[in-house]
Coordinates of C-alpha atoms and ligand atoms in Angstrom, one line a residue:
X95 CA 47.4 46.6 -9.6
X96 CA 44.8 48.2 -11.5
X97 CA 41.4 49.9 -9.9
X98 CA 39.1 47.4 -11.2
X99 CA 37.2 46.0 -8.3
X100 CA 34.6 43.0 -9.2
X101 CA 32.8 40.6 -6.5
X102 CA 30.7 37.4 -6.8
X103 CA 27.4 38.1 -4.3
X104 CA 26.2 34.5 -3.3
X105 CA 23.0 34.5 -1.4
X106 CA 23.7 31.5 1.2
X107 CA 20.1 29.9 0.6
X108 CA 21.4 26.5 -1.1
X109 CA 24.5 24.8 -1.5
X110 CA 27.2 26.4 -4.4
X111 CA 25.1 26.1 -7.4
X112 CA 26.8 25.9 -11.3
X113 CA 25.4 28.9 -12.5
X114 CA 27.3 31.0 -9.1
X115 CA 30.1 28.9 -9.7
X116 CA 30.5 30.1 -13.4
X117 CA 30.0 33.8 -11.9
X118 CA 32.7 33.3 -9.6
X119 CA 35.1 32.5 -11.9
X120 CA 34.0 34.8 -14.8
X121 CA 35.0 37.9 -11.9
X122 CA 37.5 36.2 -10.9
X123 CA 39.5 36.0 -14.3
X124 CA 38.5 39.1 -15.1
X125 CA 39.9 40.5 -12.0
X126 CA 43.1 38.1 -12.5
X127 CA 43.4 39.0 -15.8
X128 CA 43.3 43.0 -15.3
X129 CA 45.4 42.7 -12.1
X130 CA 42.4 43.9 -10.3
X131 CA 40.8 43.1 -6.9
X132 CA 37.9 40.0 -6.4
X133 CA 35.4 40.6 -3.8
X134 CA 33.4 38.0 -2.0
X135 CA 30.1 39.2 -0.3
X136 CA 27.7 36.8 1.1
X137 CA 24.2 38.6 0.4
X138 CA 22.5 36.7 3.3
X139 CA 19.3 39.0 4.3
X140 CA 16.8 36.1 3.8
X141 CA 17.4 35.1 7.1
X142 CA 14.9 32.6 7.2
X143 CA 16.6 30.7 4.5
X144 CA 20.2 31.2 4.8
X145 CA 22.4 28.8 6.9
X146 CA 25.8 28.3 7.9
X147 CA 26.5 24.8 6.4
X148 CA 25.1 26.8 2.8
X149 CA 27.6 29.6 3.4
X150 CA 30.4 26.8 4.7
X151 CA 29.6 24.7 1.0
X152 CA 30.1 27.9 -0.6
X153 CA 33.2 29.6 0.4
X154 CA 34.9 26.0 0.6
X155 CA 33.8 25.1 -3.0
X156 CA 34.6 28.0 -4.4
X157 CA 38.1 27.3 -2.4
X158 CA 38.3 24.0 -4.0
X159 CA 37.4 25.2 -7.2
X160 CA 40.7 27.5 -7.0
X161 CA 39.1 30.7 -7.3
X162 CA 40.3 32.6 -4.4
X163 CA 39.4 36.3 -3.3
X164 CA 41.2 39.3 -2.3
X165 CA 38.6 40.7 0.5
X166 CA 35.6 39.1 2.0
X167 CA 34.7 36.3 4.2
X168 CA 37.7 33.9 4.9
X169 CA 36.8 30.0 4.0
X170 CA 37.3 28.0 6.7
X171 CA 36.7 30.2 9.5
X172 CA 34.6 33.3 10.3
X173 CA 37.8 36.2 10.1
X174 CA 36.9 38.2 7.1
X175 CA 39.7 40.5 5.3
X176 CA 40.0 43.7 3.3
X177 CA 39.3 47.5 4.3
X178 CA 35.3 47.9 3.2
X179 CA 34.0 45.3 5.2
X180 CA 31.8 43.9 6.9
X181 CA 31.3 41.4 3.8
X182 CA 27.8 40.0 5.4
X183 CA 24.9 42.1 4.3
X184 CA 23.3 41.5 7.8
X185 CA 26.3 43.0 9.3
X186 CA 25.8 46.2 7.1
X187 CA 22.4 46.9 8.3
X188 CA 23.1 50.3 9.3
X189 CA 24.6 51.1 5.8
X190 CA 21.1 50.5 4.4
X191 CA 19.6 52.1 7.2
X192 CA 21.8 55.8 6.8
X193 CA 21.3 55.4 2.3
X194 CA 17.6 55.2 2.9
X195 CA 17.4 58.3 5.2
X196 CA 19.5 59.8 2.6
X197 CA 17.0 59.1 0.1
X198 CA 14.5 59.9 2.3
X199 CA 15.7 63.4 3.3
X200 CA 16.2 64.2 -0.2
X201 CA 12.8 63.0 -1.2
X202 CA 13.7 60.6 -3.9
X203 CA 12.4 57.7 -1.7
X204 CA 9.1 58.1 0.6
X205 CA 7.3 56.1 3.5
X206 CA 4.2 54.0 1.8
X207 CA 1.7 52.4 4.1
X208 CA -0.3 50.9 1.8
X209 CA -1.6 47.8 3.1
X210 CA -1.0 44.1 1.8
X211 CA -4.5 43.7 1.6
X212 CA -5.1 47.3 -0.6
X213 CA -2.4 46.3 -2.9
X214 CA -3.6 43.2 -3.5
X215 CA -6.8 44.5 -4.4
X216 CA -5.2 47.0 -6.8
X217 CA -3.1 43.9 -8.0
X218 CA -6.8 42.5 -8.8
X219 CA -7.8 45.3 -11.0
X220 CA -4.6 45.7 -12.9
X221 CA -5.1 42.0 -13.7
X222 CA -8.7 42.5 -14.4
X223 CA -8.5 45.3 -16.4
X224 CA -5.3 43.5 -18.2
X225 CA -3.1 46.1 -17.1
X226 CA 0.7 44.7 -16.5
X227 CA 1.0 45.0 -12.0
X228 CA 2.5 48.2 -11.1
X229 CA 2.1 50.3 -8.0
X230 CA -0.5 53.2 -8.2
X231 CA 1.5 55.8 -6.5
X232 CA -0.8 56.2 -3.8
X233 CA 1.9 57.5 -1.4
X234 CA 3.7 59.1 -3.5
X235 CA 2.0 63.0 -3.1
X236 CA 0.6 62.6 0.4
X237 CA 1.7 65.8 2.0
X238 CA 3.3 65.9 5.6
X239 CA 0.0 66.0 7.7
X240 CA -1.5 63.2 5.7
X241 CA 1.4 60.5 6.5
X242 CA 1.4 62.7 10.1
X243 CA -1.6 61.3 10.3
X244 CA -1.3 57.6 9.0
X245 CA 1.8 57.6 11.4
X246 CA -0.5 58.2 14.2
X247 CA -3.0 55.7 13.1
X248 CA -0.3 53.3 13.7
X249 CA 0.0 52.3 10.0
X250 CA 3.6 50.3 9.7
X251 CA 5.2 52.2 6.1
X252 CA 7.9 50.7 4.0
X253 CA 9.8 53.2 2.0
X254 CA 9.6 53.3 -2.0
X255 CA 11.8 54.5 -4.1
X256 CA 10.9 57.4 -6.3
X257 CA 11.6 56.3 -10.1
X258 CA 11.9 59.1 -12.1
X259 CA 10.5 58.9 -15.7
X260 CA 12.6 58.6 -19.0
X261 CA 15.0 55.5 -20.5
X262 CA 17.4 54.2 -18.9
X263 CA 20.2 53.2 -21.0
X264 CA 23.5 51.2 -20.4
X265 CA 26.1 49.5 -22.8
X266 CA 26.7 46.4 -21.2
X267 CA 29.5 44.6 -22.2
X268 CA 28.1 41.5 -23.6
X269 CA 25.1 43.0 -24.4
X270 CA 25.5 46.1 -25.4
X271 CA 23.2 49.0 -25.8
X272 CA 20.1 48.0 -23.4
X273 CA 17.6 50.6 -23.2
X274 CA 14.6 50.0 -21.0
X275 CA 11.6 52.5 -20.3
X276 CA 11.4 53.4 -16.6
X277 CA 7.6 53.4 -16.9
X278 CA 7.8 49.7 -17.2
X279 CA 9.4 49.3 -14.4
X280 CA 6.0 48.3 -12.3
X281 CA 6.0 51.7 -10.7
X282 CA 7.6 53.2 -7.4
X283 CA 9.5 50.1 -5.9
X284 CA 10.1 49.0 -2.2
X285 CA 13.5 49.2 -0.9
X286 CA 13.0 49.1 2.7
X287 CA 10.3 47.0 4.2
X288 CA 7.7 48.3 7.0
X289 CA 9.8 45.9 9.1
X290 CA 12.8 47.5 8.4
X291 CA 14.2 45.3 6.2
X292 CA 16.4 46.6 3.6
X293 CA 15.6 44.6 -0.2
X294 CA 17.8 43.2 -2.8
X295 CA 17.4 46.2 -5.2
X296 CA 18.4 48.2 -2.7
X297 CA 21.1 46.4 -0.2
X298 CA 23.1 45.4 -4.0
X299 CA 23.9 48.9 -4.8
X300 CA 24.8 50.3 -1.4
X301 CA 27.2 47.7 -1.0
X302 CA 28.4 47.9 -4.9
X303 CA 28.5 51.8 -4.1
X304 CA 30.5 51.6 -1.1
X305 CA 32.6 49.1 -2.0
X306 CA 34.0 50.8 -5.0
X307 CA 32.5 48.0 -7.4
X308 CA 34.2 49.1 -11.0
X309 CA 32.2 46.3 -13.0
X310 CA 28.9 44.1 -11.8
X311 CA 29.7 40.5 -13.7
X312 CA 26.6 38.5 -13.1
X313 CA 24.0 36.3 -14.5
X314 CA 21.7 37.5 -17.7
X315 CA 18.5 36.7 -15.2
X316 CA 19.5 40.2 -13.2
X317 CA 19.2 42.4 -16.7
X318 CA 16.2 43.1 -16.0
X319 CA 17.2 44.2 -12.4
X320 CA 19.7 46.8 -13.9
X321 CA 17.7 50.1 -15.0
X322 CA 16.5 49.8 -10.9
X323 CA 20.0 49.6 -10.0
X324 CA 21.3 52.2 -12.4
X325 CA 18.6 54.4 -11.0
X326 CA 19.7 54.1 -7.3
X327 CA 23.2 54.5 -7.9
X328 CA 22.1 58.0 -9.6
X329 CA 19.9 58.6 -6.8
X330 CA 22.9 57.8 -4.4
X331 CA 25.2 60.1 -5.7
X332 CA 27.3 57.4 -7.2
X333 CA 29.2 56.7 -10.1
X334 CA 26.9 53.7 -12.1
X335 CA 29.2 50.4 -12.4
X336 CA 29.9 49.2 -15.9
X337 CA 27.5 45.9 -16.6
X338 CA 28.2 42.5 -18.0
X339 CA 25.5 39.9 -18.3
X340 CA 26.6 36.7 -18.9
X341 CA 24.5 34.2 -20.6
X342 CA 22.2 31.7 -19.0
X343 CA 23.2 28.4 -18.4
X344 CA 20.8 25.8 -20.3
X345 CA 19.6 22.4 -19.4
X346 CA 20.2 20.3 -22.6
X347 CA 16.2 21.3 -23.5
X348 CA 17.3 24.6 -24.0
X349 CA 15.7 26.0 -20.9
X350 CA 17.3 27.4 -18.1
X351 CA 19.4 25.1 -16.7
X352 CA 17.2 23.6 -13.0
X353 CA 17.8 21.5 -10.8
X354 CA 14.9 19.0 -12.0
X355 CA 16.5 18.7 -15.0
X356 CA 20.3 18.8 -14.7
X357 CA 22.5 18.3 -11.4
X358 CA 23.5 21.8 -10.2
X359 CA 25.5 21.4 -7.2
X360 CA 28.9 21.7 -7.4
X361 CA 29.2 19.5 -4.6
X362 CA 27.7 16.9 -6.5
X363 CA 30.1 16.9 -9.4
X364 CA 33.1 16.9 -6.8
X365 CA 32.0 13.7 -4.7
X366 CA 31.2 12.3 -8.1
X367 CA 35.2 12.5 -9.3
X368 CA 35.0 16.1 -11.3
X369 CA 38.2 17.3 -10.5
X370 CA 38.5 21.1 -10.5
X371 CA 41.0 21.9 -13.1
X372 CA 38.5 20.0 -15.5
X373 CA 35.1 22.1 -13.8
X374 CA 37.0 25.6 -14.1
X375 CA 38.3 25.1 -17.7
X376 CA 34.2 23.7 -18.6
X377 CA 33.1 26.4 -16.5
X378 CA 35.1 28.9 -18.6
X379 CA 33.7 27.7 -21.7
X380 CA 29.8 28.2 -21.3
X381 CA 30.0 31.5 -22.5
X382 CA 33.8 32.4 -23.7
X383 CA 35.8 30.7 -26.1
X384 CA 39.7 31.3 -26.8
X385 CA 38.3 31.7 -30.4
X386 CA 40.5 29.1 -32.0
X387 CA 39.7 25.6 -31.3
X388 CA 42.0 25.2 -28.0
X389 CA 39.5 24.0 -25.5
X390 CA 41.9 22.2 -23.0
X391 CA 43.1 25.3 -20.6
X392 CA 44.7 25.8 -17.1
X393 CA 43.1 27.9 -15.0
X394 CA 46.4 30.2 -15.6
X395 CA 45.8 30.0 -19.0
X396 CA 42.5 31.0 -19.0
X397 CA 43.8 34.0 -16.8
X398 CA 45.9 35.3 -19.4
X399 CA 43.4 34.9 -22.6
X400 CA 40.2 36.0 -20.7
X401 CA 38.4 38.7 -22.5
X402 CA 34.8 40.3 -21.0
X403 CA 34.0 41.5 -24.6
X404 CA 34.3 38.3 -26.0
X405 CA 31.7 36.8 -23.8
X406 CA 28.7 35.7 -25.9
X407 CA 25.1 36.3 -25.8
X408 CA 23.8 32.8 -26.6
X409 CA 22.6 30.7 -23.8
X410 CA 25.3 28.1 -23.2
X411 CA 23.9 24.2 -22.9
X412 CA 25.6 22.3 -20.2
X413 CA 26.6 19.3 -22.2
X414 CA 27.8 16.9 -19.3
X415 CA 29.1 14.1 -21.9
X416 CA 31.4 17.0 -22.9
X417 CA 32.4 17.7 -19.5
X418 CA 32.8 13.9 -18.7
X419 CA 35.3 14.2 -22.0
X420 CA 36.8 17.4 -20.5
X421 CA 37.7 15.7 -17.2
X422 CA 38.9 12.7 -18.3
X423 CA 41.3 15.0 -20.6
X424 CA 42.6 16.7 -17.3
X425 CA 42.8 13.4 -15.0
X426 CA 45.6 12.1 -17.9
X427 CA 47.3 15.2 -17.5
X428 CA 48.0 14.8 -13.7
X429 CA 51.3 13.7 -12.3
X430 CA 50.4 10.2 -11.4
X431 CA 51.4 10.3 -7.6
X432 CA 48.7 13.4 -7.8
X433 CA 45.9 11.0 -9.5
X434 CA 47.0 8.5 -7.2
X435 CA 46.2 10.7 -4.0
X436 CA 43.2 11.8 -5.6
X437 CA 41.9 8.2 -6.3
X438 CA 42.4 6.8 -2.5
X439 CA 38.8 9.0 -0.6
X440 CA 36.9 7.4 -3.8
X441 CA 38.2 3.9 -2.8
X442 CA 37.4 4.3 0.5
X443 CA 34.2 5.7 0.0
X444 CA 33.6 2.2 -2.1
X445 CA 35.2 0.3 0.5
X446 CA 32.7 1.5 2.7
X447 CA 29.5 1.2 0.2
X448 CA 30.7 -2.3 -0.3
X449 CA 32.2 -2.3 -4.2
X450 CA 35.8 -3.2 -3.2
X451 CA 36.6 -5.3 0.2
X452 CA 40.0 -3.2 1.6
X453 CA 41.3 -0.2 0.7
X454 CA 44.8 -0.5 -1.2
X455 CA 47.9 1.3 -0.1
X456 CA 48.8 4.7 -2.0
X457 CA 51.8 2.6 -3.4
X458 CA 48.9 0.4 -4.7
X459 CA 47.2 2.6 -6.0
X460 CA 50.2 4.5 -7.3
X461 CA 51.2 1.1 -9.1
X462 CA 48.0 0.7 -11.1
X463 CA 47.7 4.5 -12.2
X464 CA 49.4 3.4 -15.9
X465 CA 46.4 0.7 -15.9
X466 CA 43.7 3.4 -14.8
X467 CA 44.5 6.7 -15.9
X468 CA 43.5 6.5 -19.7
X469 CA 40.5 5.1 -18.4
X470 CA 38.3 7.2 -15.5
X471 CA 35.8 9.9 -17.2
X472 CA 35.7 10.4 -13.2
X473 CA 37.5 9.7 -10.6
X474 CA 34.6 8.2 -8.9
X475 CA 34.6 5.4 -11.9
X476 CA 37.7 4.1 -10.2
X477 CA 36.1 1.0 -8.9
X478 CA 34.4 0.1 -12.7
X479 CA 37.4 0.8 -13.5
X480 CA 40.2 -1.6 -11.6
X481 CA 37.6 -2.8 -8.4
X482 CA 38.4 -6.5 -9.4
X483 CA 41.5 -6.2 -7.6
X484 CA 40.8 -5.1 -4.8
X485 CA 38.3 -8.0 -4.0
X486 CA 38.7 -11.3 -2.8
X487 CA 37.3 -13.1 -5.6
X488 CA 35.1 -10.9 -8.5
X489 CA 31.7 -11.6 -9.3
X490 CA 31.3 -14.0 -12.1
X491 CA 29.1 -14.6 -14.7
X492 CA 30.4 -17.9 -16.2
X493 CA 28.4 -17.6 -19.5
X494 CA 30.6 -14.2 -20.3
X495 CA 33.8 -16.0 -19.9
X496 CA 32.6 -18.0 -22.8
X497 CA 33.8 -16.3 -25.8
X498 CA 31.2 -15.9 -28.9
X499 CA 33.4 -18.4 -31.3
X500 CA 34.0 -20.7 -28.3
X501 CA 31.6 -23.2 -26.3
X502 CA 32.1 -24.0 -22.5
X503 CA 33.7 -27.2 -23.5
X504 CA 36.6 -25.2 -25.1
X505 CA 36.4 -22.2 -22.6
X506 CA 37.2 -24.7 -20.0
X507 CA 39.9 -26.5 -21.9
X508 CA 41.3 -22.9 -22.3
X509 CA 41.1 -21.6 -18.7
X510 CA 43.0 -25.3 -17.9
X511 CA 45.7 -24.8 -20.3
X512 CA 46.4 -21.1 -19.5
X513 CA 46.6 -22.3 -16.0
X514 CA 49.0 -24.7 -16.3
X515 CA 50.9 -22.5 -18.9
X516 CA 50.8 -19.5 -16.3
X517 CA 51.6 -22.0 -13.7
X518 CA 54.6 -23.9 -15.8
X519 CA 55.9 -20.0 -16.5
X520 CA 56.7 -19.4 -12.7
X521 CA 56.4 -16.6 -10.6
X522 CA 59.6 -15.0 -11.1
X523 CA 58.5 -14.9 -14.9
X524 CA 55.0 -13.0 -14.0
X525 CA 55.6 -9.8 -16.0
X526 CA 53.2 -8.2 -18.5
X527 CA 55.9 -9.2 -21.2
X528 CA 56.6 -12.9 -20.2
X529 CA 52.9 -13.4 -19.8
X530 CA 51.6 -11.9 -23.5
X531 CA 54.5 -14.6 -25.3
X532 CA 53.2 -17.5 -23.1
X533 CA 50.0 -17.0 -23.1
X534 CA 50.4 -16.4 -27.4
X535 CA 52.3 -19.1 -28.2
X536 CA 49.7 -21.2 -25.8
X537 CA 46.9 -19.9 -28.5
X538 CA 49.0 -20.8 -31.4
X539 CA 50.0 -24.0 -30.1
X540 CA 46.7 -25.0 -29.8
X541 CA 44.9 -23.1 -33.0
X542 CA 43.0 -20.9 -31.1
X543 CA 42.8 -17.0 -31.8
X544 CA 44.5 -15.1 -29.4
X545 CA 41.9 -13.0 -28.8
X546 CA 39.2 -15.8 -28.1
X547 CA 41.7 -17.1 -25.6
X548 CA 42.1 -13.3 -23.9
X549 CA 38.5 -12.9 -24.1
X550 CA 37.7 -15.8 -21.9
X551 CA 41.2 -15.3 -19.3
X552 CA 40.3 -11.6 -18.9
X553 CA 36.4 -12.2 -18.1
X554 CA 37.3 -14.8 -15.6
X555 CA 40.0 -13.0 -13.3
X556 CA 38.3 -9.5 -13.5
X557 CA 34.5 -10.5 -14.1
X558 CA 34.4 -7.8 -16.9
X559 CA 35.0 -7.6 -20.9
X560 CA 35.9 -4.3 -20.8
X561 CA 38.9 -3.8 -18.4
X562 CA 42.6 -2.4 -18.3
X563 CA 45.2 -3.7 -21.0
X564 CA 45.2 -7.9 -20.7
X565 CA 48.9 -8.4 -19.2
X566 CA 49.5 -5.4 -17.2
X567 CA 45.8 -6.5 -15.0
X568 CA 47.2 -10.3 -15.0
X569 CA 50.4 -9.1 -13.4
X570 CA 49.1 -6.2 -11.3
X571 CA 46.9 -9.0 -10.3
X572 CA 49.9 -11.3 -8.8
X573 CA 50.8 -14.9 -9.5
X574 CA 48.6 -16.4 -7.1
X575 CA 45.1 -14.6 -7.5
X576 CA 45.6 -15.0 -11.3
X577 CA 46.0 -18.6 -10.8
X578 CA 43.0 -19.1 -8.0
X579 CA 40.6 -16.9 -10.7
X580 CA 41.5 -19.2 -13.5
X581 CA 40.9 -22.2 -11.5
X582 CA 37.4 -20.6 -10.1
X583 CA 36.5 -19.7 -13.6
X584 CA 36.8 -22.8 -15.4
X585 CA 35.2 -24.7 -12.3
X586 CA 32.2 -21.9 -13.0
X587 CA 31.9 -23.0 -16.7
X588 CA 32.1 -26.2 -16.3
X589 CA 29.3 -26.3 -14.3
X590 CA 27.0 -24.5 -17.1
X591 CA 27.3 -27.8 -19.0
X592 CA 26.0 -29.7 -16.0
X593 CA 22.4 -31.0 -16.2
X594 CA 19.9 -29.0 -14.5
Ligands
LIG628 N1 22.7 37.6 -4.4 C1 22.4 37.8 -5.7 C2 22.4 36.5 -6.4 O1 22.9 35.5 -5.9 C3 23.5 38.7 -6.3 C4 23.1 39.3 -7.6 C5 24.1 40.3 -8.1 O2 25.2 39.8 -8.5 O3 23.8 41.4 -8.2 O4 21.7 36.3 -7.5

């Protein structure tokens, strides 16, 4: 076990988003790798946005991702574990309320009761005078008797912290050296409002403080927050975290990746057919690279080559063609009575939308997984994928059974003599094997190509030109069904030729 201590801080306002997903797991191999400790706290002070389902979707997807965490909130329940809890920011108010009397005793915070409306009206000027907006410091050298006195005009104050002048500098890990002016930082900030409620800025580094936080992983959109951070943690009395910002995630524009232009949810991805071991290795990869040109990794794997230093600083464009490639990689690498479990809730979901008419067994499913699993980019394809069997009778175009070098008159005469070759062949003989030689020597027999005469068989028992390997569909199919198709088909074309 070594003392590094790293957490993922998900606000509970929306469901688990990619970007907090990434974050997750870029703490949690850096705490796997280290043999350190990963911290879950839910940051979920905006009470007016912050649900229970939201908090539920994250812990569980994070769960389902794999990425598991040594102390916070359990998943699944309400218990939480590890010894510097509570792990919910509104169950820590009083931790924020004894740091700001800290602050406040020592003087490096003080009560402001500046109006909304007087800031605003400074806000005005600055803008007017094309200054950038940044607080006057209009409470910042009343003496005692003057905020005695706006205490008993009944003025509510917030409290502002004190920022001190000078650079503040940090090497952060991906970054590096980051040195930002204090004076830019828009002046003496809020950390408590006149309501009492404790702020971001403020409620992140008491709870990083107390917690023992070693390093602060997050996204590059909190840089900006650091030099406030680094100052509280000074102010605190507290050793200042080491920082890694890792870059933003992109929508294929090149702008930060939104939900307008990219899906975000994890969720999403999941109910589509992502399956995790395919979204953590993708995950991994906006942002780190094994530096050779591996790119198909276990989670474990990724444990054991994660570096934080060789995070870049480059935005990373989520490419979801590559991830499509990604996951259809990991669904042929899963034991087929696993891919076979995995396929049954998408089959039922179609079973229910109306794309299949019964849901198939497991060994039924379990049986076509040879057919199938070269095949699904997602699992959720499944029904593109193999759905003509699991319907009474496909839907039919006639005119595609009709081969490009072929006219109905020949499609039909094809359809009939595969038929009655298919037919002549037996049931006992219906094997992928049996049928290819029948149904080659029928071609040749006849002068036909073989693959006009495929064309027109596999269209008119599955509906589709693109489908599983010929033989293996026919006899996955069965005897019977392959027979009533054929007959339905050829009765289909024929009727194309029939005068309108
Ligand atoms: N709740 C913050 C967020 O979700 C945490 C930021 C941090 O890691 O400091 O963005």
């Amino acid at each position: 076990m070594s003392d590094v201590r790293v957490r993922i801080a998900p606000s509970p306002t929306g469901p688990l988003h990619i970007g907090t997903a990434r974050t997750a797991l870029f703490n949690f191999l850096y705490a796997r790798h280290t043999g350190g400790t990963f911290i879950l706290r839910l940051e979920d002070t905006d009470v007016a946005r912050s649900t229970e389902a939201f908090e539920r979707d994250i812990l569980e997807g994070l769960h389902g991702l794999g990425l598991t965490w040594d102390e916070g909130p359990a998943a699944g329940d309400l218990g939480e574990r590890g010894p510097y809890g509570p792990y919910r920011q509104m169950a820590r108010l009083p931790l924020y309320a004894a740091a700001a009397r800290r602050l406040l005793d020592a003087d490096l915070a003080y009560p402001c009761s500046c109006t909304p409306d007087e800031l605003e009206a400074e806000r005005r000027r600055q803008e007017a005078a094309g200054e950038p907006p940044r607080y006057p410091g209009t409470c910042a050298g009343l003496s005692e008797a003057e905020r005695a006195a706006r205490a008993v005009e009944g003025r509510p104050s917030a409290l502002r912290f004190r920022v001190p002048p000078g650079v503040v500098a940090f090497d952060d890990i991906v970054r590096g050296r980051v040195e930002i002016d204090a004076a830019a930082l828009g002046g003496d900030f809020v950390i408590v409002r006149a309501d009492g409620t404790p702020l971001y800025h403020f409620t992140v580094v008491v709870d990083d403080a107390e917690m023992g936080i070693t390093h602060v992983i997050r996204g590059e959109d909190h840089l900006s927050n650091t030099p406030k951070h680094i100052l509280l943690f000074r102010a605190l009395g507290h050793d200042v975290p080491a920082f890694a910002h890792l870059p933003l995630i992109l929508n294929p524009d090149r702008t930060k990746m939104s939900k307008r232009k990219s899906q975000t949810a994890v969720d999403d991805y999941v109910a589509q057919g992502f399956i995790r071991e395919a979204l953590v290795n993708y995950l991994a990869l906006l942002g780190w690279s094994t530096g050779t040109e591996e790119e198909i990794l276990s989670l474990d794997e990724i444990v054991a080559r994660f570096d934080l230093s060789a995070v870049n600083r480059a935005g990373a464009v989520f490419d979801r063609e590559r991830l499509e490639w990604m996951n259809g990689q990991w669904i042929r690498r899963l034991d087929p009575d696993d891919l076979a479990d995995r396929l049954l809730p998408f089959l039922d979901a179609d079973r229910i939308l109306g794309r299949i008419e019964r849901l198939p067994s497991f060994d039924e499913v379990r049986a076509i997984v040879p057919l199938v699993q070269e095949r699904l980019p997602v699992l959720g394809a499944i029904s593109d994928v193999a759905g003509f069997l699991f319907v009474e009778m496909p839907d039919l175009d006639p005119a595609l059974c009709v081969p490009k070098r072929w006219d109905a008159a020949t499609t039909v005469d094809g359809l009939g003599a595969a038929q009655d070759a298919v037919e002549a062949n037996g049931e006992v003989a219906f094997d992928a094997e049996g049928l290819e030689a029948t149904l080659r020597a029928l071609a040749e027999a006849r002068g036909w190509k073989a693959g006009d005469l495929f064309m027109a068989i596999r269209v008119a028992v599955t509906g589709r030109t693109a489908t599983p390997p010929l033989f293996e569909t026919l006899a996955a199919l069965g005897f019977a069904r392959t027979l009533a198709r054929l007959a339905r088909a050829r009765d289909l074309v024929r009727g194309l030729d029939a005068p309108v």
